[in-house]
Coordinates of C-alpha atoms in Angstrom, one line a residue:
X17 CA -64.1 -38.6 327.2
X18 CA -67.6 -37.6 328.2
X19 CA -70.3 -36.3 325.5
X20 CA -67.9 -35.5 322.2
X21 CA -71.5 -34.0 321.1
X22 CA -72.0 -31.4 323.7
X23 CA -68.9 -30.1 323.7
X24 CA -69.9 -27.1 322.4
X25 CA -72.7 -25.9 324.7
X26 CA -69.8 -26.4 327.3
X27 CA -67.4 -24.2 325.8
X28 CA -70.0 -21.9 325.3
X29 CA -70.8 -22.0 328.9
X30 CA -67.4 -22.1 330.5
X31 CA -65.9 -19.5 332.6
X32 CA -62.3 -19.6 333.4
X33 CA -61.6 -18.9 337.0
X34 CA -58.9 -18.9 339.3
X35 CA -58.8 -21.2 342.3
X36 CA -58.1 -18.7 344.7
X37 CA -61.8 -16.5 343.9
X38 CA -63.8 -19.9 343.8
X39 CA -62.2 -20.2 347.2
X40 CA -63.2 -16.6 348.7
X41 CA -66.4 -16.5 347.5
X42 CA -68.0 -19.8 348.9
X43 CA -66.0 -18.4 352.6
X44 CA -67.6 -15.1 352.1
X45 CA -71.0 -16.8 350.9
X46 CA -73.5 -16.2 353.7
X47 CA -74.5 -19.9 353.6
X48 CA -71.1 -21.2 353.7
X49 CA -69.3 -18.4 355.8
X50 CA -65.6 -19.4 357.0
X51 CA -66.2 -22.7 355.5
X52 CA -63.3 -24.5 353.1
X53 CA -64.1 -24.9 349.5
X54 CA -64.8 -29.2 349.1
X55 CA -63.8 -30.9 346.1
X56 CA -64.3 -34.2 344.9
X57 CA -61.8 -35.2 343.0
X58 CA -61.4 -38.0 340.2
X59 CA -58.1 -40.1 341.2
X60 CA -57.3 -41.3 337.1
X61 CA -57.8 -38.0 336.4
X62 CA -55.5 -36.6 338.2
X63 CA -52.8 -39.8 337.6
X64 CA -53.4 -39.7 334.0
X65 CA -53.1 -35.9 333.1
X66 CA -50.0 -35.5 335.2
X67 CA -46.4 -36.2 334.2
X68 CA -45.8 -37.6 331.0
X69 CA -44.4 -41.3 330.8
X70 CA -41.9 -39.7 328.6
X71 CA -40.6 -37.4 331.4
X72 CA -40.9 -40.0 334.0
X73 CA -38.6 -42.4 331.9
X74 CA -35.9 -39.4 331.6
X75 CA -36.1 -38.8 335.3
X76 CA -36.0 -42.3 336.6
X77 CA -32.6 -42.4 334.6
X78 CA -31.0 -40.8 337.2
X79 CA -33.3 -41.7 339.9
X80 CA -34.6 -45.2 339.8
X81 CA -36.7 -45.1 342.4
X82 CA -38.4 -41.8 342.2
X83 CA -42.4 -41.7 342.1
X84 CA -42.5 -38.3 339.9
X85 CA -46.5 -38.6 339.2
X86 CA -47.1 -39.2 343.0
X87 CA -45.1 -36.5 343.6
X88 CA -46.8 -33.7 341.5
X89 CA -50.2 -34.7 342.9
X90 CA -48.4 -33.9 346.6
X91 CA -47.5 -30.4 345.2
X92 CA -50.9 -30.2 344.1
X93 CA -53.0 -31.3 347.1
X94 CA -50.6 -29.0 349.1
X95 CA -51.6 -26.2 346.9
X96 CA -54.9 -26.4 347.3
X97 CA -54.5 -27.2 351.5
X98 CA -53.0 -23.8 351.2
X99 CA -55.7 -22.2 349.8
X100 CA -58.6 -23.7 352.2
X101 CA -59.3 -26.1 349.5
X102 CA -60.6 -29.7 350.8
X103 CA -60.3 -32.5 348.4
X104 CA -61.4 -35.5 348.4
X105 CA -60.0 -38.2 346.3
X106 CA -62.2 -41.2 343.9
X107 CA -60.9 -44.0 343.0
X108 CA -62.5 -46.1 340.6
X109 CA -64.2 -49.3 341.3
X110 CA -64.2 -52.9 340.0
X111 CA -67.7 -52.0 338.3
X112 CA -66.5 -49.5 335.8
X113 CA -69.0 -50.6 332.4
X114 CA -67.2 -51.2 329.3
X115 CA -66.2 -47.9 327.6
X116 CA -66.7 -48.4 323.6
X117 CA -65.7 -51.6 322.5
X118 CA -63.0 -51.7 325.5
X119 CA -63.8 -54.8 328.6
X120 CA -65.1 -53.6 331.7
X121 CA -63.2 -52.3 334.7
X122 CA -59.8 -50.0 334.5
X123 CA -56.2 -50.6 334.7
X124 CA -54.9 -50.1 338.1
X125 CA -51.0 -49.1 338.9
X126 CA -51.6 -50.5 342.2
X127 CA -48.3 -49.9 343.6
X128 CA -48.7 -46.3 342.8
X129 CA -52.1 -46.5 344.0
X130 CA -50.7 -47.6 347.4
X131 CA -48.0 -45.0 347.3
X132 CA -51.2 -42.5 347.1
X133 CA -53.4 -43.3 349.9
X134 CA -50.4 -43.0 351.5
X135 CA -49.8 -39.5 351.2
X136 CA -53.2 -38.5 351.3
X137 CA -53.7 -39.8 354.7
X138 CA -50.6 -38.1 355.7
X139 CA -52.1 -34.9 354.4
X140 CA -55.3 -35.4 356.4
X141 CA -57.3 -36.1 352.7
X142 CA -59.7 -38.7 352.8
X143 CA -60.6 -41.1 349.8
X144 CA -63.0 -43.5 348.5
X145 CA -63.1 -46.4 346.8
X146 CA -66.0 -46.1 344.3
X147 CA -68.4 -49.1 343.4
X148 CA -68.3 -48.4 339.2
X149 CA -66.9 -45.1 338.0
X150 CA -65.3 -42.4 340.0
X151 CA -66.9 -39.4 338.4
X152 CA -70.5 -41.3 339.3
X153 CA -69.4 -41.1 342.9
X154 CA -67.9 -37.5 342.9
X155 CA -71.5 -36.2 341.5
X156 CA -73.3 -38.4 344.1
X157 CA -70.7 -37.1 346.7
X158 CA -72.0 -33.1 345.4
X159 CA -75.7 -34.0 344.9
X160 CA -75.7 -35.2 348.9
X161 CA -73.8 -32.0 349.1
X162 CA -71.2 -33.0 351.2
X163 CA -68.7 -31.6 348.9
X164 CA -69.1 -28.2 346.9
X165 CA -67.9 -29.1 343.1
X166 CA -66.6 -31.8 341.1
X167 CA -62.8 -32.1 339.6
X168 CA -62.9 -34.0 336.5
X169 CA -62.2 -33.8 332.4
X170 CA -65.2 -36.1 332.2
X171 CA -68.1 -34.5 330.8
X172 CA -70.3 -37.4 332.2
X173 CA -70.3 -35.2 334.8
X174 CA -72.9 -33.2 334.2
X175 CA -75.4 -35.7 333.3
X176 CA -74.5 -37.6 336.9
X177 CA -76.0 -34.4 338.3
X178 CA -72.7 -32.3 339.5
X179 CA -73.7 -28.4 339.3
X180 CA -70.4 -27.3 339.5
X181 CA -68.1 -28.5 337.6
X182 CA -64.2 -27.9 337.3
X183 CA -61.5 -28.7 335.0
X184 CA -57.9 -28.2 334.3
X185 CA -56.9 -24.9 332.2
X186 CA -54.2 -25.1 330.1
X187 CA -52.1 -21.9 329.1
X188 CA -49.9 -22.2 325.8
X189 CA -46.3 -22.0 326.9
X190 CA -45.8 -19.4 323.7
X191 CA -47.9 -16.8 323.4
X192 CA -47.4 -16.6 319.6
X193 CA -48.7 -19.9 319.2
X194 CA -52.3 -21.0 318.9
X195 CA -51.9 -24.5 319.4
X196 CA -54.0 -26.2 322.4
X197 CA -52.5 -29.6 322.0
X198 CA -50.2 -30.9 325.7
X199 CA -47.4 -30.1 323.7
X200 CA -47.9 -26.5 323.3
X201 CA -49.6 -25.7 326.3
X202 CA -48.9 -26.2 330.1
X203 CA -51.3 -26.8 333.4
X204 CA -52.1 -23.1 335.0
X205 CA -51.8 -24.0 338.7
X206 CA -53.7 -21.5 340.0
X207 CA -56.4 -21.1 337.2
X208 CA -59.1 -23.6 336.1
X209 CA -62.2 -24.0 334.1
X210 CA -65.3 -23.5 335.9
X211 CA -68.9 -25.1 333.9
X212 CA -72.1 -24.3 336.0
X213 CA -75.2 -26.5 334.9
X214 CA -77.2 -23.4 336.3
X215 CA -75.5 -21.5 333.0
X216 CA -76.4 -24.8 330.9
X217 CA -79.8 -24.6 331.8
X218 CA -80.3 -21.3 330.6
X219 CA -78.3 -20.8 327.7
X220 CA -79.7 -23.8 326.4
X221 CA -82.4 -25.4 328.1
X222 CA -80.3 -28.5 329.2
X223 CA -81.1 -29.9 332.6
X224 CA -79.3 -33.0 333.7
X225 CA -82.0 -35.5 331.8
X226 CA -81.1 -33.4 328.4
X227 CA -77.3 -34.5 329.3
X228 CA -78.5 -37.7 329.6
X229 CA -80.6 -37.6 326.1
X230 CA -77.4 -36.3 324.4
X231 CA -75.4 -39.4 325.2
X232 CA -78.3 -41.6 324.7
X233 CA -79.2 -40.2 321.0
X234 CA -75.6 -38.3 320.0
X235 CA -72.9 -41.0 321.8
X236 CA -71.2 -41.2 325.1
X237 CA -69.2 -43.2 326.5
X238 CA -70.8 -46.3 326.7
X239 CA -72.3 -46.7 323.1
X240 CA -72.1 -44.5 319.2
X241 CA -75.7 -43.4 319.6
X242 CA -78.0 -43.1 316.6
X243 CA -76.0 -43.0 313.5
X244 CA -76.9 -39.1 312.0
X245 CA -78.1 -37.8 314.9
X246 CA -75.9 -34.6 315.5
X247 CA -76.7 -31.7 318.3
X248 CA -79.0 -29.8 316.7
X249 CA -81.5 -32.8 316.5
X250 CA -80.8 -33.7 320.2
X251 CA -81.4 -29.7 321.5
X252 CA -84.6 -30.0 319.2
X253 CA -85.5 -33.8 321.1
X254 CA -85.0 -32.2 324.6
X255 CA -87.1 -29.0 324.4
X256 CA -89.8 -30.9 323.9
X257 CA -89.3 -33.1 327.2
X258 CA -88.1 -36.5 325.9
X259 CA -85.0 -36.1 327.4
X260 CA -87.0 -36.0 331.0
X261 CA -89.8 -39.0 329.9
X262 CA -86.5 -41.1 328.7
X263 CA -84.8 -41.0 332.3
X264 CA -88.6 -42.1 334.3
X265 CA -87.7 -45.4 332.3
X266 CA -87.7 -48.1 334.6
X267 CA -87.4 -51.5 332.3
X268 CA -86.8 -52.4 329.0
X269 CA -90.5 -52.2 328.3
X270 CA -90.8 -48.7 328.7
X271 CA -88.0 -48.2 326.8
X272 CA -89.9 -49.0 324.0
X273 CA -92.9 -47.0 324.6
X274 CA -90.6 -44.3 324.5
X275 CA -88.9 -45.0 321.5
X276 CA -92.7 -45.0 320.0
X277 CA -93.1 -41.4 321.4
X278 CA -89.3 -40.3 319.6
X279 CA -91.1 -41.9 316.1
X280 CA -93.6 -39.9 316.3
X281 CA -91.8 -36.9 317.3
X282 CA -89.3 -37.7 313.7
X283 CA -91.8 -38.0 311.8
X284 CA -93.3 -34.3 312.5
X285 CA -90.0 -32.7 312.1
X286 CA -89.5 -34.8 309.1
X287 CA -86.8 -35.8 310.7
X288 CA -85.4 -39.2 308.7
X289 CA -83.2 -40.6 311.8
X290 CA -83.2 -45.0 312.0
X291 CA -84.2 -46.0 314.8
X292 CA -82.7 -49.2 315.4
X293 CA -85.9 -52.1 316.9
X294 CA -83.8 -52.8 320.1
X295 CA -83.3 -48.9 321.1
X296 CA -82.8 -47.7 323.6
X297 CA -81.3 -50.7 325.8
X298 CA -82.5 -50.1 329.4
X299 CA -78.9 -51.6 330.5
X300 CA -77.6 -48.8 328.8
X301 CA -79.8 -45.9 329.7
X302 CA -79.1 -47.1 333.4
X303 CA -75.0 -46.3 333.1
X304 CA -76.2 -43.2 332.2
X305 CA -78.9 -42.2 334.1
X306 CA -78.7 -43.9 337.3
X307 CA -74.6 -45.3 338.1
X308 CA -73.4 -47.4 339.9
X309 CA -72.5 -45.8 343.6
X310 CA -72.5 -46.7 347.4
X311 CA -75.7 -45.6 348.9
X312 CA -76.5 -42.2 350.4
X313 CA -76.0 -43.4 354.0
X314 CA -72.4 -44.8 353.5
X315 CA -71.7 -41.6 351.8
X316 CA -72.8 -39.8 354.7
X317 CA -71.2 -42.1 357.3
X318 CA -67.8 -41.8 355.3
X319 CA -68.0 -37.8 355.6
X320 CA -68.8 -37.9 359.2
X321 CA -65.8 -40.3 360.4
X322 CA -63.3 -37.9 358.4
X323 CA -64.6 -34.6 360.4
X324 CA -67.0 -33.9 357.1
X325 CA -63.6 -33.6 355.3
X326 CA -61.5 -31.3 357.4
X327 CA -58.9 -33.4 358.2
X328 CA -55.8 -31.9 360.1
X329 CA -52.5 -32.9 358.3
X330 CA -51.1 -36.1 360.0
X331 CA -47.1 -35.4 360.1
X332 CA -45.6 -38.4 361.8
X333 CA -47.6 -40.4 359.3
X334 CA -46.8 -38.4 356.2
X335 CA -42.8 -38.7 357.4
X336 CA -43.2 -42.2 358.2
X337 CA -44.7 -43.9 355.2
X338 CA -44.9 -41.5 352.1
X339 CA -41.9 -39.1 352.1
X340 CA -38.8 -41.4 352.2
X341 CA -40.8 -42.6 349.1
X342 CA -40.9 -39.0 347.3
X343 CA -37.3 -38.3 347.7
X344 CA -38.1 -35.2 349.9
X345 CA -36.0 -34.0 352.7
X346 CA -36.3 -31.4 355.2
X347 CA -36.2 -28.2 353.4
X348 CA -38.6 -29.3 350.6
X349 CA -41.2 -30.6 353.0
X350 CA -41.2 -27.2 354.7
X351 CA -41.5 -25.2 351.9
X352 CA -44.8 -27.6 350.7
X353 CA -46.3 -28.7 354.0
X354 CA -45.7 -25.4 355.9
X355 CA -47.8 -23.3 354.1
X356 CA -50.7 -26.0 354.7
X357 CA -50.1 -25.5 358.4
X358 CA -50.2 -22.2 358.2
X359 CA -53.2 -22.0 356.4
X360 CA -55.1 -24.5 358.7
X361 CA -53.4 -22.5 362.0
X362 CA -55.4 -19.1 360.2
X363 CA -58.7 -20.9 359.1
X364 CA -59.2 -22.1 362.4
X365 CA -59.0 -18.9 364.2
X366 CA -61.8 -16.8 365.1
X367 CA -63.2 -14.1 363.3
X368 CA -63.9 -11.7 365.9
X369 CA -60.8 -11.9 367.6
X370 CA -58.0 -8.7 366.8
X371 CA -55.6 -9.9 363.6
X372 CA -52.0 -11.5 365.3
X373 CA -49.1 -12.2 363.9
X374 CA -47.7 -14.8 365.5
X375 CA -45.5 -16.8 362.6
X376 CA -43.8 -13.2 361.5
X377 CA -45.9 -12.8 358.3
X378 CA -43.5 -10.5 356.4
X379 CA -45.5 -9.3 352.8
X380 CA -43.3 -9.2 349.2
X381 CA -43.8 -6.5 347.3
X382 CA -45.5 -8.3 344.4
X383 CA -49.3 -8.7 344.2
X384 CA -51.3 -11.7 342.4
X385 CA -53.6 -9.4 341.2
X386 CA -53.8 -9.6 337.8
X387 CA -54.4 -13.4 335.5
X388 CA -52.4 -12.8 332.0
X389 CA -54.1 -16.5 331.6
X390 CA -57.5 -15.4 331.5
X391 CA -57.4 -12.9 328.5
X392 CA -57.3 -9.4 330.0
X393 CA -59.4 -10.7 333.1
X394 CA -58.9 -8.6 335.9
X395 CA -59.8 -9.2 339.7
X396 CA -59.2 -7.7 342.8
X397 CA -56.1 -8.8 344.6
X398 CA -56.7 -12.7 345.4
X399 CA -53.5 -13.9 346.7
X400 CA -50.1 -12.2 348.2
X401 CA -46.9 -13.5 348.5
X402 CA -44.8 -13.4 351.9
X403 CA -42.3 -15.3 354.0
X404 CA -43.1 -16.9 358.0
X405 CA -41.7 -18.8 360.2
X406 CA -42.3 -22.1 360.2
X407 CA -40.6 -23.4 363.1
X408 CA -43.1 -23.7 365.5
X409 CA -45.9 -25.1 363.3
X410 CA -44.3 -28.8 362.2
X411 CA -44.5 -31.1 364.8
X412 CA -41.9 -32.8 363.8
X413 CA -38.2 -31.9 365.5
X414 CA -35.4 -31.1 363.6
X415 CA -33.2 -34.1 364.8
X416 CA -36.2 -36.7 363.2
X417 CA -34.9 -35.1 360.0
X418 CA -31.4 -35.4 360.9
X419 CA -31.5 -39.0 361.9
X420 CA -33.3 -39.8 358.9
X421 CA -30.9 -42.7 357.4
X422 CA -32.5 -42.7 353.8
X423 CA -31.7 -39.1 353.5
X424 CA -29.3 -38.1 356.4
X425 CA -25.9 -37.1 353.7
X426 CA -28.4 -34.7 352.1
X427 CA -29.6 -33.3 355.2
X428 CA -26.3 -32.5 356.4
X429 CA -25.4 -31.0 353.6
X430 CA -28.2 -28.3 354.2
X431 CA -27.8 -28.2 358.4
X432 CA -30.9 -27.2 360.1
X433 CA -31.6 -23.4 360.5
X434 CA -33.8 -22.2 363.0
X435 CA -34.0 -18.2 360.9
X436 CA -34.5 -20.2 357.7
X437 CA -38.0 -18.8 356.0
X438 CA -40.7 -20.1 353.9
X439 CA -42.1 -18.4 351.0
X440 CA -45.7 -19.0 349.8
X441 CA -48.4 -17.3 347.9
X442 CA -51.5 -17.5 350.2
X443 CA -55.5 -16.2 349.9
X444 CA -56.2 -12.6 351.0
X445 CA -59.4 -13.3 353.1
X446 CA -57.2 -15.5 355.2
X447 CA -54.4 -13.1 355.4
X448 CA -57.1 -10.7 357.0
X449 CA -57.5 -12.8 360.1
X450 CA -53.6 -12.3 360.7
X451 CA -53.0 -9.6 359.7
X452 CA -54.0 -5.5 359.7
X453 CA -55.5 -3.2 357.2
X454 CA -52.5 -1.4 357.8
X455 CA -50.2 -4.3 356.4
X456 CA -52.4 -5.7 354.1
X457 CA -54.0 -3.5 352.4
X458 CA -51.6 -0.1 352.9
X459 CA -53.1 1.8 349.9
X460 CA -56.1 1.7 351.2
X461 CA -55.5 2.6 354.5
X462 CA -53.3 5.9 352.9
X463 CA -56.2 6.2 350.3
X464 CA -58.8 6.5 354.2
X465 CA -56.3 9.1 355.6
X466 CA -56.4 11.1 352.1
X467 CA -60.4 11.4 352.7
X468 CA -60.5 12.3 356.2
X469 CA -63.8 14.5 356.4
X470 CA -61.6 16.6 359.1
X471 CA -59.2 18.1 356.0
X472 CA -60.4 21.4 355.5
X473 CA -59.2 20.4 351.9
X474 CA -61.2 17.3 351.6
X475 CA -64.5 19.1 352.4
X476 CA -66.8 19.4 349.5
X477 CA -67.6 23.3 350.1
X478 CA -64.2 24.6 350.2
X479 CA -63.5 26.4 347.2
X480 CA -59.3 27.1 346.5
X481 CA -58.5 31.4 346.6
X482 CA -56.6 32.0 343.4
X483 CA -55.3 35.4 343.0
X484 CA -54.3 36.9 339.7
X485 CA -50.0 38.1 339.1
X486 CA -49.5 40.3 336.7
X487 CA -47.3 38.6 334.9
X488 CA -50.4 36.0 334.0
X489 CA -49.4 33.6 336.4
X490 CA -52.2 32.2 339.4
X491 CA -51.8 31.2 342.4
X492 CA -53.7 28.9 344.1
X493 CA -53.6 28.1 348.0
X494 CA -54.5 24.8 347.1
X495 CA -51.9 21.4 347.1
X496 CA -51.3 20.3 343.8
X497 CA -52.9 17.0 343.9
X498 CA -52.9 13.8 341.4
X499 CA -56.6 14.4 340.0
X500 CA -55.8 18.5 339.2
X501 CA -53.1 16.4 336.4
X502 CA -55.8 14.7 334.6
X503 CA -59.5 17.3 335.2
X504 CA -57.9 19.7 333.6
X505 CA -56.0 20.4 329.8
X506 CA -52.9 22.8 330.1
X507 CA -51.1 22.9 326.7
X508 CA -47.6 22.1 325.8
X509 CA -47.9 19.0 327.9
X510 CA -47.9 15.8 326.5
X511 CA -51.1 13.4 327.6
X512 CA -50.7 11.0 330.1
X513 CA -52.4 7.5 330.7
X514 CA -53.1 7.2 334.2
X515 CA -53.3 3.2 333.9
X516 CA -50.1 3.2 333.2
X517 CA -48.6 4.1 336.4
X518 CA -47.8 1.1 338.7
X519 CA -48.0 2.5 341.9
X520 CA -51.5 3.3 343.6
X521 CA -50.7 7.2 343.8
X522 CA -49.0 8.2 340.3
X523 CA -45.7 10.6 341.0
X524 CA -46.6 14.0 340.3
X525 CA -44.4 15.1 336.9
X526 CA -44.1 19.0 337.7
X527 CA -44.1 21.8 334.9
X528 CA -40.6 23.0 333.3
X529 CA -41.7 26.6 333.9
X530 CA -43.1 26.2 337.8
X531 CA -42.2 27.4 341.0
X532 CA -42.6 26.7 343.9
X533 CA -44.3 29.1 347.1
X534 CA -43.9 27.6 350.5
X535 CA -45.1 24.4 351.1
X536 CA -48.6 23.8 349.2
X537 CA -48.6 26.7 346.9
X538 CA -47.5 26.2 343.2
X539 CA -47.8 28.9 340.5
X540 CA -47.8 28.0 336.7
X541 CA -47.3 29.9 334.0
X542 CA -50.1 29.8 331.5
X543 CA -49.6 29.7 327.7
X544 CA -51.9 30.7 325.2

């Protein structure tokens, strides 16, 4: 739920991003270079938003004892393994404060809960079990900055001092429609929303105090506010600093004082607001302003004993306890848990040493390139897709999977095979430790050769010898190259729209009415 108030200085500061760039640019960020991206992530969050309990009813009808919810958050921790993405999972505590009107604390699906800490220490993700709220403990977790962002639909977020915060982004499933309700629209798994209190801040002079006045004066979770007090007054309340005296509050008495200082400020802007005798309670102002969390040393201590979250994956432990739970045999686990492997194998080699391809790394032809989510957004070339070989990076033999008695009918009905390959979409600036310039980026290493300075036709002082026919015709000792199409007009020729080519170096459409002289010479008749 968060601020319903502010909603609209978030909108008007959210950028929509895909997973994948956030990813490349805190590796390629001097300060962080070769790091993962760290996430603290929300655990009801993530439950709740997930599979519907209509769809889990339809598939437990054929499968009784299928975990669908815990499943999906598998796919999705593995997806962001892939990508050199470190989460790290929140649960809520037993101290959650009573959300309007409902009683303190959360109800807990603790056998699903189980179920979850299960996989995640299979994947090598540590978790925490928060104090109060979870979201209180993910900021804490990013102001200590032990992770890099916060993964929550909370809005409380930004007034529990997170400075990047991210979000699912939902894409409408028909393109016709303008609907944003769950119905119409569907989770983009590679896209999210990105808000940056550093964009806040500057568009509208909210720090995370004013975040804090906005819940306090407009509603929040915790409590309605004060009846007619909208946005506008709030923005007006915090530029002049009450939003920073109100959080400096330490007991009920200053409370007061400061609800003597908001008076006076009403009564100047002829604001007529009621101000209620008991307001602001202190007890409230404290579960906004200063949550309930473990302290900054067990933080710490947590992120040192799990390697400062970078966890390997734990593969006799994810096959012992969690997968005979999710239903998943052999062929599924390879095509969700290899790709982590392989991403970990790349991350962890070094930099300076010459790209190897050691798991057979064989590129597809398509390129993620391109976001149709994001509203004609376009960015360079983020992810490619290719196949490997996966056989030497799992641990675990193939006859473990054979014996397996919960699932050994279905694993004989797909018999182990050693030339079987995995297909995965995977980030380019890990790619590049693996692979060459030649492989991964061939247009630009043909696009190099084009420019050699050594091609007398490349050098900026050669001029082309034309030579008049007399039939009108020149001829030029010059190649016919793809920017003579477009620099220059020649009529009787229809215009053509170089974006609209899909490969890097357009095919050349030659003339009706052209021949051909040896091997770089074309004449073409002129027309008037």
């Amino acid at each position: 739920m968060g601020i319903p108030e502010l909603r609209e200085q978030i909108e008007a500061c959210e950028e929509i991003e895909p997973l994948a760039k956030l990813a490349e640019d805190h590796y390629k960020n001097e300060t962080t270079k070769g790091q993962p991206f760290k996430v603290a992530i929300e655990a009801a969050d993530w439950s709740f938003h997930n599979v519907s309990p209509e769809k889990v009813k339809q598939i437990r009808k054929y499968e009784p004892a299928a975990n669908p919810i815990e499943k999906e958050i598998f796919r999705r921790i593995c997806r962001l393994l892939t990508s050199n993405i470190r989460p790290v999972y929140v649960f809520d505590g037993a101290n959650v404060p009573p959300k309007r009107g409902w009683t303190a604390g959360r109800i807990v699906n603790s056998k699903g809960q189980a179920l979850l800490k299960q996989i995640l220490d299979g994947l090598g993700v540590p978790y925490i079990e928060a104090l109060g709220e979870a979201e209180a403990e993910c900021c804490r977790l990013q102001v200590l900055k032990l992770v890099d962002a916060v993964w929550s639909m909370d809005s409380d977020c930004l007034m529990f001092g997170c400075t990047l915060w991210i979000r699912d982004y939902r894409r409408a499933k028909d393109a016709s429609k303008t609907s944003k309700s769950n119905g119409d629209t569907e989770k983009d798994k590679k896209v999210v929303r990105v808000v940056r209190a550093e964009r806040l801040q500057a568009k509208f002079g909210l720090k995370r105090e004013g975040c804090v006045l906005f819940a306090m004066l407009a509603g929040g979770d915790y409590g309605n506010g004060l009846l007619g007090c909208g946005r506008k007054t709030v923005l007006e309340v915090a530029r002049a600093g009450l939003g920073l005296s109100l959080c400096t509050a330490r007991n009920q008495a200053d409370c007061k004082r400061w609800r003597g200082r908001l008076l006076i400020f009403f009564a100047k802007k002829s604001i007529k607001i009621p101000v209620p005798e008991n307001y602001p309670r202190f007890e409230l102002l404290q579960w906004y302003n200063n949550p309930m969390t473990h302290s900054d040393d067990f933080l710490r201590q947590h992120a040192a004993q799990n390697m400062h979250y970078e966890m390997p994956v734990q593969e006799s432990e994810l096959l012992q306890s969690a997968l005979p739970t999710l239903n998943m045999t052999r062929l599924p686990y390879l095509r969700h848990v290899g790709p982590v492997l392989l991403s970990q194998y790349i991350a962890g080699l070094s930099g300076s040493l010459p790209p190897e391809n050691v798991y057979d790394i064989k590129l597809k032809n398509t390129r993620t390139s391109l976001y149709p989510s994001l509203e004609g957004q376009i960015f360079p070339v983020l992810e490619r897709t290719f196949t490997f070989c996966r056989n030497d990076l799992t641990s675990i033999p193939p006859v473990r999977f054979d014996n397996w008695e919960a699932f050994k009918a279905k694993n004989q009905s797909a018999p182990y095979d050693s030339t079987c390959r995995v297909e995965c979409d995977m980030p380019v600036f890990l790619l590049e430790k693996v692979l060459s310039v030649d492989v991964l980026h061939p247009s630009e290493r043909s696009s190099m050769k084009r420019k050699n300075p050594e091609d007398p036709h490349n050098s900026p002082n050669t001029r082309p010898t034309v030579r008049k026919k007399n039939n009108g015709s020149a001829v030029s000792n010059k190649p016919f190259t793809t920017s003579d199409r477009f620099s220059h007009h020649r009529t009787n020729f229809a215009p053509t729209n170089a974006a609209n080519f899909k490969s890097s170096t357009p095919p050349i459409r030659r003339p009706n009415n052209s021949v051909l002289i040896g091997k770089h010479v074309e004449i073409i008749k002129i027309s008037d």
